[in-house]
Amino acid sequence: MKSHHPLTTETWRMDDATAATWIGAAHLGRRKKYDKGATIYRQGEPGTTFYFLLSGRVQVSIFQRDGAEFILEVMGRWSMFGESPAVDGHPRIATAITVEDAELLEFDIRAIEDAIPSSPELAMALLRVIALKQRVLASRIQYLALPKPDMRIGELLGRLSDLYGEPHDGRTLITIPLTHEQIAAMTGATRVTVTRALKRLVDLGAIEIRQRRIWVTDASRLLG
């Protein structure tokens, strides 16, 4: 059930079985629609709800006190967000904003807890989502700790290419309209650094940039 929707823009993907579990649990939640630019929840707010995205894209970001933004993920179709605060009872750690019109299922953790005795697959589905996010986050931390921004940027492009790339004549199109600002916010770099890093990757033959879309031409060169 792999889908190529323009981060398609997801920066991680849920496996088909887990997605099917949450779609099947739609009767336990509420279907909601948001226009582009709508705030679903804000960092610091309490929250007992979490969300399964049916269509559209949602950007999840952490904002520093000085207003600086770090993009945790850009969520696409069949991704989940907001589950950690719902489960542990602590305030939201991030802000979720739609980057295009979106339709989603809103689940209240209390309804899920009540349903688990008769539908234990919900517990496993939630655990799989949390485990997947931990794995992705660990991978990103590994590269964010590196002093070279080129490697952090290359890791991100490689992940997007692996998960959502569309192969064409020996190259892979990353089907995502990512801006330099978004790449910078996702890799802890500056916009200028991203521009330089992308140029270097072009010079190395790792990528091509055509009409603001990135093509991976040699994945082995993405990390320099």
CSV table of C-alpha atoms in Angstrom, one decimal:
chain,number,residue,atom,x,y,z
A,1,MET,CA,0.0,0.0,0.0
A,2,LYS,CA,2.9,2.3,-0.8
A,3,SER,CA,1.8,5.7,-1.9
A,4,HIS,CA,3.6,8.6,-3.6
A,5,HIS,CA,1.8,11.7,-2.5
A,6,PRO,CA,3.6,15.0,-2.9
A,7,LEU,CA,5.9,14.8,1.8
A,8,THR,CA,4.0,13.7,-1.0
A,9,THR,CA,6.1,14.7,2.0
A,10,GLU,CA,6.0,12.2,4.7
A,11,THR,CA,9.3,11.7,6.4
A,12,TRP,CA,8.4,8.3,7.7
A,13,ARG,CA,5.7,5.8,6.8
A,14,MET,CA,3.5,3.4,8.8
A,15,ASP,CA,3.3,-0.2,7.7
A,16,ASP,CA,0.2,-1.4,5.9
A,17,ALA,CA,-1.0,-3.6,8.7
A,18,THR,CA,-0.8,-0.9,11.4
A,19,ALA,CA,-2.5,1.6,9.1
A,20,ALA,CA,-5.3,-0.9,8.4
A,21,THR,CA,-5.9,-1.3,12.2
A,22,TRP,CA,-6.4,2.5,12.7
A,23,ILE,CA,-8.6,2.8,9.6
A,24,GLY,CA,-10.7,-0.1,11.0
A,25,ALA,CA,-11.0,1.8,14.3
A,26,ALA,CA,-12.5,4.9,12.7
A,27,HIS,CA,-15.7,4.3,14.7
A,28,LEU,CA,-13.8,5.0,17.9
A,29,GLY,CA,-12.7,8.5,16.7
A,30,ARG,CA,-14.0,11.6,14.9
A,31,ARG,CA,-13.4,12.4,11.3
A,32,LYS,CA,-12.2,16.0,11.0
A,33,LYS,CA,-11.2,18.3,8.1
A,34,TYR,CA,-8.7,21.2,8.3
A,35,ASP,CA,-7.9,23.9,5.8
A,36,LYS,CA,-4.3,24.6,4.8
A,37,GLY,CA,-2.5,26.6,7.5
A,38,ALA,CA,-4.7,25.4,10.3
A,39,THR,CA,-3.2,24.7,13.8
A,40,ILE,CA,-4.3,21.3,15.1
A,41,TYR,CA,-2.6,21.7,18.4
A,42,ARG,CA,0.1,23.9,20.0
A,43,GLN,CA,3.3,23.1,21.9
A,44,GLY,CA,2.7,23.3,25.7
A,45,GLU,CA,-1.0,22.5,25.5
A,46,PRO,CA,-2.5,19.6,27.4
A,47,GLY,CA,-3.9,16.9,25.1
A,48,THR,CA,-5.6,13.5,25.4
A,49,THR,CA,-6.2,13.2,21.6
A,50,PHE,CA,-4.0,11.9,18.8
A,51,TYR,CA,-4.4,11.8,15.1
A,52,PHE,CA,-4.4,9.5,12.1
A,53,LEU,CA,-4.0,11.4,8.8
A,54,LEU,CA,-6.2,10.2,6.0
A,55,SER,CA,-5.2,12.8,3.4
A,56,GLY,CA,-3.1,15.9,3.2
A,57,ARG,CA,0.1,16.9,5.0
A,58,VAL,CA,0.8,18.1,8.5
A,59,GLN,CA,4.1,19.6,9.7
A,60,VAL,CA,5.1,18.9,13.3
A,61,SER,CA,7.6,21.4,14.7
A,62,ILE,CA,9.3,22.4,18.0
A,63,PHE,CA,9.7,26.1,18.6
A,64,GLN,CA,12.5,27.6,20.7
A,65,ARG,CA,12.0,30.6,23.0
A,66,ASP,CA,13.6,32.8,20.4
A,67,GLY,CA,11.1,31.7,17.8
A,68,ALA,CA,13.5,29.3,16.0
A,69,GLU,CA,11.8,26.3,14.5
A,70,PHE,CA,12.9,22.7,14.3
A,71,ILE,CA,10.8,20.5,12.1
A,72,LEU,CA,10.4,17.1,13.7
A,73,GLU,CA,8.5,15.5,10.8
A,74,VAL,CA,6.2,16.3,7.9
A,75,MET,CA,3.4,13.9,8.2
A,76,GLY,CA,1.6,12.5,5.1
A,77,ARG,CA,-1.2,10.1,4.4
A,78,TRP,CA,-1.5,7.2,6.9
A,79,SER,CA,0.8,8.7,9.5
A,80,MET,CA,0.1,9.3,13.2
A,81,PHE,CA,1.0,12.2,15.5
A,82,GLY,CA,0.2,13.6,18.9
A,83,GLU,CA,0.1,10.1,20.6
A,84,SER,CA,2.9,10.6,23.1
A,85,PRO,CA,1.2,13.4,25.2
A,86,ALA,CA,-2.0,11.5,25.0
A,87,VAL,CA,-0.4,8.4,26.4
A,88,ASP,CA,1.9,10.0,29.1
A,89,GLY,CA,-0.3,12.9,30.1
A,90,HIS,CA,2.4,15.5,29.7
A,91,PRO,CA,1.9,18.7,27.7
A,92,ARG,CA,2.3,18.7,23.9
A,93,ILE,CA,6.0,18.8,23.0
A,94,ALA,CA,5.4,20.2,19.5
A,95,THR,CA,3.0,22.2,17.3
A,96,ALA,CA,1.1,20.6,14.4
A,97,ILE,CA,0.0,22.7,11.5
A,98,THR,CA,-1.5,21.6,8.2
A,99,VAL,CA,0.6,22.5,5.1
A,100,GLU,CA,-2.2,21.6,2.8
A,101,ASP,CA,-5.9,20.7,3.2
A,102,ALA,CA,-6.1,17.7,5.5
A,103,GLU,CA,-8.6,15.1,6.6
A,104,LEU,CA,-7.9,13.0,9.7
A,105,LEU,CA,-9.3,10.8,12.4
A,106,GLU,CA,-9.1,12.2,15.9
A,107,PHE,CA,-8.8,9.6,18.7
A,108,ASP,CA,-9.2,10.2,22.4
A,109,ILE,CA,-6.8,8.0,24.4
A,110,ARG,CA,-9.6,7.2,26.9
A,111,ALA,CA,-11.8,5.7,24.2
A,112,ILE,CA,-8.9,3.6,23.0
A,113,GLU,CA,-8.1,2.4,26.5
A,114,ASP,CA,-11.7,1.4,26.9
A,115,ALA,CA,-11.6,-0.5,23.6
A,116,ILE,CA,-8.4,-2.4,24.1
A,117,PRO,CA,-9.8,-5.2,26.2
A,118,SER,CA,-12.0,-6.2,23.3
A,119,SER,CA,-9.6,-5.1,20.6
A,120,PRO,CA,-6.1,-5.8,21.8
A,121,GLU,CA,-4.7,-5.2,18.4
A,122,LEU,CA,-5.1,-1.4,19.1
A,123,ALA,CA,-2.5,-1.7,21.8
A,124,MET,CA,0.0,-3.4,19.5
A,125,ALA,CA,-0.7,-0.9,16.7
A,126,LEU,CA,0.0,2.0,19.1
A,127,LEU,CA,3.2,0.3,20.3
A,128,ARG,CA,4.4,-0.2,16.7
A,129,VAL,CA,3.9,3.4,15.9
A,130,ILE,CA,5.8,4.5,18.9
A,131,ALA,CA,8.6,2.0,18.2
A,132,LEU,CA,8.8,3.2,14.5
A,133,LYS,CA,9.1,6.8,15.6
A,134,GLN,CA,11.8,6.0,18.1
A,135,ARG,CA,13.8,4.2,15.4
A,136,VAL,CA,13.5,7.1,13.0
A,137,LEU,CA,14.3,9.6,15.7
A,138,ALA,CA,17.4,7.6,16.7
A,139,SER,CA,18.6,7.6,13.1
A,140,ARG,CA,18.1,11.4,12.8
A,141,ILE,CA,19.9,12.0,16.1
A,142,GLN,CA,22.8,10.0,14.9
A,143,TYR,CA,23.3,12.3,11.9
A,144,LEU,CA,22.3,15.5,13.7
A,145,ALA,CA,25.2,14.9,16.1
A,146,LEU,CA,27.6,15.0,13.1
A,147,PRO,CA,29.5,18.2,12.6
A,148,LYS,CA,29.0,18.2,8.8
A,149,PRO,CA,25.6,19.5,7.7
A,150,ASP,CA,26.2,17.8,4.3
A,151,MET,CA,25.9,14.4,5.9
A,152,ARG,CA,22.7,15.4,7.8
A,153,ILE,CA,21.1,16.7,4.6
A,154,GLY,CA,22.3,13.7,2.7
A,155,GLU,CA,20.7,11.3,5.3
A,156,LEU,CA,17.4,13.1,5.0
A,157,LEU,CA,17.4,12.9,1.2
A,158,GLY,CA,18.3,9.3,1.4
A,159,ARG,CA,15.5,8.5,3.8
A,160,LEU,CA,12.9,10.3,1.7
A,161,SER,CA,14.2,8.6,-1.5
A,162,ASP,CA,14.0,5.2,0.1
A,163,LEU,CA,10.5,5.7,1.5
A,164,TYR,CA,8.8,7.7,-1.1
A,165,GLY,CA,11.0,7.9,-4.2
A,166,GLU,CA,9.8,7.3,-7.7
A,167,PRO,CA,12.4,5.6,-9.9
A,168,HIS,CA,12.8,6.9,-13.4
A,169,ASP,CA,15.6,5.7,-15.8
A,170,GLY,CA,18.1,4.8,-13.1
A,171,ARG,CA,17.3,7.9,-11.0
A,172,THR,CA,14.9,8.4,-8.1
A,173,LEU,CA,12.6,11.4,-7.9
A,174,ILE,CA,11.8,12.7,-4.4
A,175,THR,CA,8.2,13.5,-4.8
A,176,ILE,CA,8.2,16.4,-2.3
A,177,PRO,CA,8.1,20.1,-2.8
A,178,LEU,CA,10.6,20.8,0.1
A,179,THR,CA,12.0,24.3,0.4
A,180,HIS,CA,15.5,25.1,1.5
A,181,GLU,CA,14.0,26.5,4.7
A,182,GLN,CA,12.3,23.2,5.5
A,183,ILE,CA,15.4,21.2,4.9
A,184,ALA,CA,17.3,23.5,7.1
A,185,ALA,CA,14.7,23.2,9.9
A,186,MET,CA,14.8,19.4,9.7
A,187,THR,CA,18.6,19.1,9.8
A,188,GLY,CA,19.6,21.8,12.2
A,189,ALA,CA,21.3,23.8,9.5
A,190,THR,CA,20.9,27.3,8.0
A,191,ARG,CA,19.3,28.0,4.7
A,192,VAL,CA,22.6,29.2,3.3
A,193,THR,CA,24.3,26.0,4.4
A,194,VAL,CA,21.5,23.9,2.8
A,195,THR,CA,22.0,25.8,-0.5
A,196,ARG,CA,25.7,25.1,-0.4
A,197,ALA,CA,25.3,21.5,0.6
A,198,LEU,CA,22.8,20.8,-2.2
A,199,LYS,CA,25.2,22.4,-4.7
A,200,ARG,CA,28.0,20.2,-3.4
A,201,LEU,CA,25.8,17.1,-3.8
A,202,VAL,CA,25.0,18.1,-7.3
A,203,ASP,CA,28.7,18.5,-8.1
A,204,LEU,CA,29.4,15.1,-6.6
A,205,GLY,CA,26.8,13.5,-8.9
A,206,ALA,CA,24.6,12.4,-6.0
A,207,ILE,CA,21.6,14.5,-7.0
A,208,GLU,CA,20.1,16.6,-9.7
A,209,ILE,CA,17.7,19.5,-9.2
A,210,ARG,CA,15.1,20.1,-11.8
A,211,GLN,CA,12.2,22.5,-11.5
A,212,ARG,CA,12.7,22.6,-7.7
A,213,ARG,CA,12.5,18.9,-7.4
A,214,ILE,CA,15.3,16.7,-6.2
A,215,TRP,CA,16.4,13.6,-8.1
A,216,VAL,CA,18.8,11.1,-6.5
A,217,THR,CA,21.2,10.0,-9.1
A,218,ASP,CA,23.7,8.1,-6.9
A,219,ALA,CA,22.6,7.3,-3.4
A,220,SER,CA,26.1,6.1,-2.4
A,221,ARG,CA,27.3,9.6,-2.7
A,222,LEU,CA,24.7,11.3,-0.5
A,223,LEU,CA,26.8,11.1,2.6
A,224,GLY,CA,29.8,12.6,0.8
